[in-house]
Short mmCIF file of C-alpha atoms and ligand atoms in Angstrom, two decimals:
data_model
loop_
_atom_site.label_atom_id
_atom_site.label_comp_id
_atom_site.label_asym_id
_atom_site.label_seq_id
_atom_site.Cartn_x
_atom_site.Cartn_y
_atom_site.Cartn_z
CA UNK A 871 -10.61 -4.80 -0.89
CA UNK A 872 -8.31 -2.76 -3.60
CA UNK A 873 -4.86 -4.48 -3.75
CA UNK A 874 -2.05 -1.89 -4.33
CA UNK A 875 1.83 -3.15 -5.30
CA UNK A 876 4.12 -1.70 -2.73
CA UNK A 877 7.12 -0.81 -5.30
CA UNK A 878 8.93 1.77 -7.23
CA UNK A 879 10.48 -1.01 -9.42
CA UNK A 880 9.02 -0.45 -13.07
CA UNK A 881 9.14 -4.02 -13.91
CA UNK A 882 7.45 -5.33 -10.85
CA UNK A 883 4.73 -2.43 -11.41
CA UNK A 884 4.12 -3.72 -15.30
CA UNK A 885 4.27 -7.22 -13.89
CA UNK A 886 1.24 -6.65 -11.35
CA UNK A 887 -0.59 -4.74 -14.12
CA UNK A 888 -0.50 -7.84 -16.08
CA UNK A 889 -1.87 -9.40 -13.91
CA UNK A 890 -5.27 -7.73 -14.13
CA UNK A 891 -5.65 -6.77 -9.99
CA UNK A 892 -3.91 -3.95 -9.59
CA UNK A 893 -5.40 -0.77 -7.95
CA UNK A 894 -3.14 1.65 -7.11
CA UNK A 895 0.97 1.97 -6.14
CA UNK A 896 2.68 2.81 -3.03
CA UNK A 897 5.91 3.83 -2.96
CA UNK A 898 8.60 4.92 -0.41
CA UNK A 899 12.01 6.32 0.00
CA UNK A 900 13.67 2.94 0.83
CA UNK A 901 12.04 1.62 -2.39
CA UNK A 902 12.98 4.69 -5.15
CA UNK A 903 16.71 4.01 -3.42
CA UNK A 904 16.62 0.80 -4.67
CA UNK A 905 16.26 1.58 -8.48
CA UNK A 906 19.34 3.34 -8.93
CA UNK A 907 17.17 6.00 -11.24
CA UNK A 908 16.20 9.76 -10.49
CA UNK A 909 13.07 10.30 -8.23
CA UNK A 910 10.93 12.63 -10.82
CA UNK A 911 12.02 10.34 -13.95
CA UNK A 912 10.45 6.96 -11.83
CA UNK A 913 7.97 9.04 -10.11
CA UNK A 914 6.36 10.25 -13.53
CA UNK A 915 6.92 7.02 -15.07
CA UNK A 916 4.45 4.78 -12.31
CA UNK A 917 2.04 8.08 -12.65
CA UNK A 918 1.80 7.17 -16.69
CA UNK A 919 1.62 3.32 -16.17
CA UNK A 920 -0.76 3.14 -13.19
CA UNK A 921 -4.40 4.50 -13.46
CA UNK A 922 -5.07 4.29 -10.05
CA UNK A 923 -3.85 6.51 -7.13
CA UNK A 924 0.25 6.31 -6.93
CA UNK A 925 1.66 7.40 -3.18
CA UNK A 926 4.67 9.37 -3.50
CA UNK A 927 6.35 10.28 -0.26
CA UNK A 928 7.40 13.96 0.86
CA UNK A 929 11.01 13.48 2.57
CA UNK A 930 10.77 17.53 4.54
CA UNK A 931 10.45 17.35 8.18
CA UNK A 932 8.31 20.94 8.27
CA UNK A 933 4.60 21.58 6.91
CA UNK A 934 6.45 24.02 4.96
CA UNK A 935 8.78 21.92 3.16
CA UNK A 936 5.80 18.71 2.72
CA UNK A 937 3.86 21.57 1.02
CA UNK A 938 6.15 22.75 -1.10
CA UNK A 939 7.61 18.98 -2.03
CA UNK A 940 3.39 18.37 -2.40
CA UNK A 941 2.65 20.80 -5.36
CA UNK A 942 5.81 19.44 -7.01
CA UNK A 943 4.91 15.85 -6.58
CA UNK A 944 1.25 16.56 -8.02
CA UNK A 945 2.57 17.76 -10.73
CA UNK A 946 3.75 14.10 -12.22
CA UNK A 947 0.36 12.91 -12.52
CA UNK A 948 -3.06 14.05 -11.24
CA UNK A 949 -3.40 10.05 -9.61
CA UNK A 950 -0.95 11.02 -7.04
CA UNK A 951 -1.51 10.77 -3.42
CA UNK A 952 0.85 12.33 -1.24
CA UNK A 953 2.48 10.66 1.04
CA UNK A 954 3.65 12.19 4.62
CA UNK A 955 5.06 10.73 7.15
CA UNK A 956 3.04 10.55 10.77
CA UNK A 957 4.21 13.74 12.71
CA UNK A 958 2.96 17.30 14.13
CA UNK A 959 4.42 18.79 11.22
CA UNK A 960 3.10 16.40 8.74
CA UNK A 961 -0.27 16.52 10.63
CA UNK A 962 -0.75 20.10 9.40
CA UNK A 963 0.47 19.52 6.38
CA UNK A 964 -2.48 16.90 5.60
CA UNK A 965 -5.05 19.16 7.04
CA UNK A 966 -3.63 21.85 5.03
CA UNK A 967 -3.70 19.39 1.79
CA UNK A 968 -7.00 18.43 2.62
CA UNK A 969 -8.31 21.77 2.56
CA UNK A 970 -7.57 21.69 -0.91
CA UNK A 971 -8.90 18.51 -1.88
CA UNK A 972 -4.92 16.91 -2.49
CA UNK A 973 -5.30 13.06 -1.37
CA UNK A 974 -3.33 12.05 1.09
CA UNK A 975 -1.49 8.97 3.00
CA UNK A 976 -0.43 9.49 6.56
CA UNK A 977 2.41 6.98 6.56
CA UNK A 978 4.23 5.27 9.19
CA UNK A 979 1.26 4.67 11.86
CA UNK A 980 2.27 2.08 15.14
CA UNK A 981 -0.30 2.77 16.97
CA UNK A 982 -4.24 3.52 16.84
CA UNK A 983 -4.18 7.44 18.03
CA UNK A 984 -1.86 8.52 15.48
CA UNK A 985 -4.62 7.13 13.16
CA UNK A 986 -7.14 8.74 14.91
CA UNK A 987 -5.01 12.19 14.08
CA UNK A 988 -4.40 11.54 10.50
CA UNK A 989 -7.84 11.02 10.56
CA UNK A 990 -9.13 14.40 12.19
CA UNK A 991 -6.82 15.87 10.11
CA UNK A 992 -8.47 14.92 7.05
CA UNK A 993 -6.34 12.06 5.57
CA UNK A 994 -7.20 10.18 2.16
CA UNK A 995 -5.74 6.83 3.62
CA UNK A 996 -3.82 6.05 7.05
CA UNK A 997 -0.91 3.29 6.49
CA UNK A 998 -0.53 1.32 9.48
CA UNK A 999 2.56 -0.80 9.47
CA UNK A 1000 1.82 -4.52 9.53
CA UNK A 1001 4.83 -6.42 9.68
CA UNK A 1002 7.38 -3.77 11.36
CA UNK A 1003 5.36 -4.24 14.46
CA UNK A 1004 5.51 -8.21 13.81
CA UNK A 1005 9.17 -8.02 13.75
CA UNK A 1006 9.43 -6.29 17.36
CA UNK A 1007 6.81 -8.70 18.91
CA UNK A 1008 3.68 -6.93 18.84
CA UNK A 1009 0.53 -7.18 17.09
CA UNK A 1010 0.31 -5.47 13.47
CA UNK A 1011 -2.98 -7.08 12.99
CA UNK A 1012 -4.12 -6.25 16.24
CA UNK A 1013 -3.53 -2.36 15.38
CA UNK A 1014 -4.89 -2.49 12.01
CA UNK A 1015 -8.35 -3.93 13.89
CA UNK A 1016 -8.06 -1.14 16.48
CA UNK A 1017 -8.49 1.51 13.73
CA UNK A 1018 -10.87 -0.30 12.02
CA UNK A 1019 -12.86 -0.20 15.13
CA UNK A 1020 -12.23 3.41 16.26
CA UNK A 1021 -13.04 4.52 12.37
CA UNK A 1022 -16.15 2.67 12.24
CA UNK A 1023 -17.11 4.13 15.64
CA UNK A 1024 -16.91 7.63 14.21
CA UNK A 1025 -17.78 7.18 10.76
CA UNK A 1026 -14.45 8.49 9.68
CA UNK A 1027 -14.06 8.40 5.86
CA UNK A 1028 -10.25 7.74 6.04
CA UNK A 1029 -9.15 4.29 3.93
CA UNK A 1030 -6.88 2.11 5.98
CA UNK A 1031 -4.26 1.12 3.72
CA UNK A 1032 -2.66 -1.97 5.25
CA UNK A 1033 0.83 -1.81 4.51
CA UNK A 1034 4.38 -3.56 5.62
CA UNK A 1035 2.79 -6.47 4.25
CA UNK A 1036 4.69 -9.85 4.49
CA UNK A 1037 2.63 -13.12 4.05
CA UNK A 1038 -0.66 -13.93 2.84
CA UNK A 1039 -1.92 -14.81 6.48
CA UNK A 1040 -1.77 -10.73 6.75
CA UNK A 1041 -3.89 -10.48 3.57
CA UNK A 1042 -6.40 -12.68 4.50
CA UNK A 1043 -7.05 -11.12 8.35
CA UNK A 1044 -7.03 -8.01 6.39
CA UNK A 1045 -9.62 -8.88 4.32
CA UNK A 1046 -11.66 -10.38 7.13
CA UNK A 1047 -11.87 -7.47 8.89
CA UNK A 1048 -12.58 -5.10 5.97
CA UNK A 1049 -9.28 -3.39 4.89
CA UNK A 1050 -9.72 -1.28 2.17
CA UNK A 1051 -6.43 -1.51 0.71
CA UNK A 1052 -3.69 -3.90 1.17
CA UNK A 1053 0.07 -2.62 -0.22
CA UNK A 1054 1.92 -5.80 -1.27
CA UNK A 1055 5.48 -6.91 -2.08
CA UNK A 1056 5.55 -8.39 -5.96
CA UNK A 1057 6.35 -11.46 -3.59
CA UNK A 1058 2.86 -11.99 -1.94
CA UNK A 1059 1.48 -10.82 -4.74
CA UNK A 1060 2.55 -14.14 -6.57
CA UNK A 1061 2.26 -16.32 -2.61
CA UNK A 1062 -1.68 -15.35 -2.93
CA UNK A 1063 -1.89 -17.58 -6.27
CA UNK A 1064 0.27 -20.57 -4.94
CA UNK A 1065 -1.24 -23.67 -3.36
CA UNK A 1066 0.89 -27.00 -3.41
CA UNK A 1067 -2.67 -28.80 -3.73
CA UNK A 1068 -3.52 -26.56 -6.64
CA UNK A 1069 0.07 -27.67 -8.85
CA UNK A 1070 -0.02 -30.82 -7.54
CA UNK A 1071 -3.59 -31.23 -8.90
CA UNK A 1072 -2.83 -29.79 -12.13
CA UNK A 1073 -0.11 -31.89 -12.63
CA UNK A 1074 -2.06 -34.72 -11.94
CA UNK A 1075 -5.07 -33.34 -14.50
CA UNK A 1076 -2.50 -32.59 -17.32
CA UNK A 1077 -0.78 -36.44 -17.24
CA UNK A 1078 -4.59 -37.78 -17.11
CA UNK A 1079 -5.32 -35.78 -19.89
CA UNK A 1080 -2.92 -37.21 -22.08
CA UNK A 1081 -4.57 -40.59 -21.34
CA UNK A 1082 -7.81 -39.63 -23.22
CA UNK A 1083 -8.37 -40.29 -26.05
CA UNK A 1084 -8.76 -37.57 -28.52
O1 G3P B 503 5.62 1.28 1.96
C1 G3P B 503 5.53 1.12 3.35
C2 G3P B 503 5.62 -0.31 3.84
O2 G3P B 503 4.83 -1.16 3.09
C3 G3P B 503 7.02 -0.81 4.05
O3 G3P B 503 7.09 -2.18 4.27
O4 G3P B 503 8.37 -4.28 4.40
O5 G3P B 503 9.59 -2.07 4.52
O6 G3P B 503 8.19 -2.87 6.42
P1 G3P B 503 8.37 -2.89 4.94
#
């Protein structure tokens, strides 16, 4: 399973590189608002810091405009995956893409057809939204499993991305089930190291140590 950060935040990016486990970036519009900076000067920033494949989102509404915003976005890195949101429009765009070998990320997926579309239509990844569905009482988990089943049944060569990540309980029934990617908050990045049994016990090994003689 590739772990990607879900960010746009240049600090939290270099902070999960440091770490030594980072894959890829996704990014959003929500997220880029949150830096205060110009889209194209973060945008080709992640592209030079990352290695792996960087999602940038297209914000048109027409196949038209996504293509258009597409060649522009490619042009910050050759790692970028574009990112389009989960209608008709955006539908053709991907096949369109597709056609000439741009990756893609069919973003904003709540349910397993749409999948199934991005799919068809030749999509790199499909993001299915974890936690948004969580929040309004359904299952995230139980959607991510459906398109794991319906891609398997096919042979589709679509990646699901697992994103709207919140807690490491969604990482590990990702895993479980074979997610290729996860997206994650700098925040569950650092959850998935924690364990109060694991400082408690160093704690414990560090005093001990100081009892040996040396
Ligand atoms: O980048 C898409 C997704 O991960 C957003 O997550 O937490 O805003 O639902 P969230």
């Amino acid at each position: 399973m590739q772990y990607f950060i879900d960010s746009a935040s240049i600090e939290e990016i270099k902070e999960a590189i440091s770490l030594g486990v980072l894959d890829g970036v996704t990014t959003n519009p929500s997220l880029v608002s949150k830096t205060g900076r110009p889209f194209n000067e973060v945008a080709k920033e992640i592209c030079h810091l990352v290695q792996g494949p960087v999602s940038l989102e297209v914000v048109g509404t027409t196949a038209e405009e996504m293509l258009r915003e597409a060649k522009q976005l490619r042009t910050y890195g050759s790692n970028v995956v574009v990112k389009i949101p989960m209608l008709s429009e955006g539908l053709k765009a991907v096949k369109a893409l597709s056609a000439e070998g741009i990756p893609t990320n069919v973003t904003l997926i709540f349910q397993p057809v749409q999948a199934l579309l991005a799919a068809k239509a030749g999509a790199t990844y499909v993001s299915p939204f974890i936690g948004r569905l969580d929040d309004i009482g359904q299952d995230g988990l139980l959607l991510v499993r459906d398109i794991i089943q319906i891609y398997r049944q096919y042979s589709f060569k679509t990646k699901v991305l697992a994103a709207s990540v919140r807690h490491p309980i969604h990482v590990l029934e990702c895993a479980k089930m074979g997610v290729d990617v996860v997206t994650l908050p700098v925040k569950v990045v650092h959850q998935l190291t924690k364990h109060p049994l694991t400082d408690s016990g160093l704690k414990t090994f560090l005093e001990d140590w100081k009892k040996v003689k040396n």
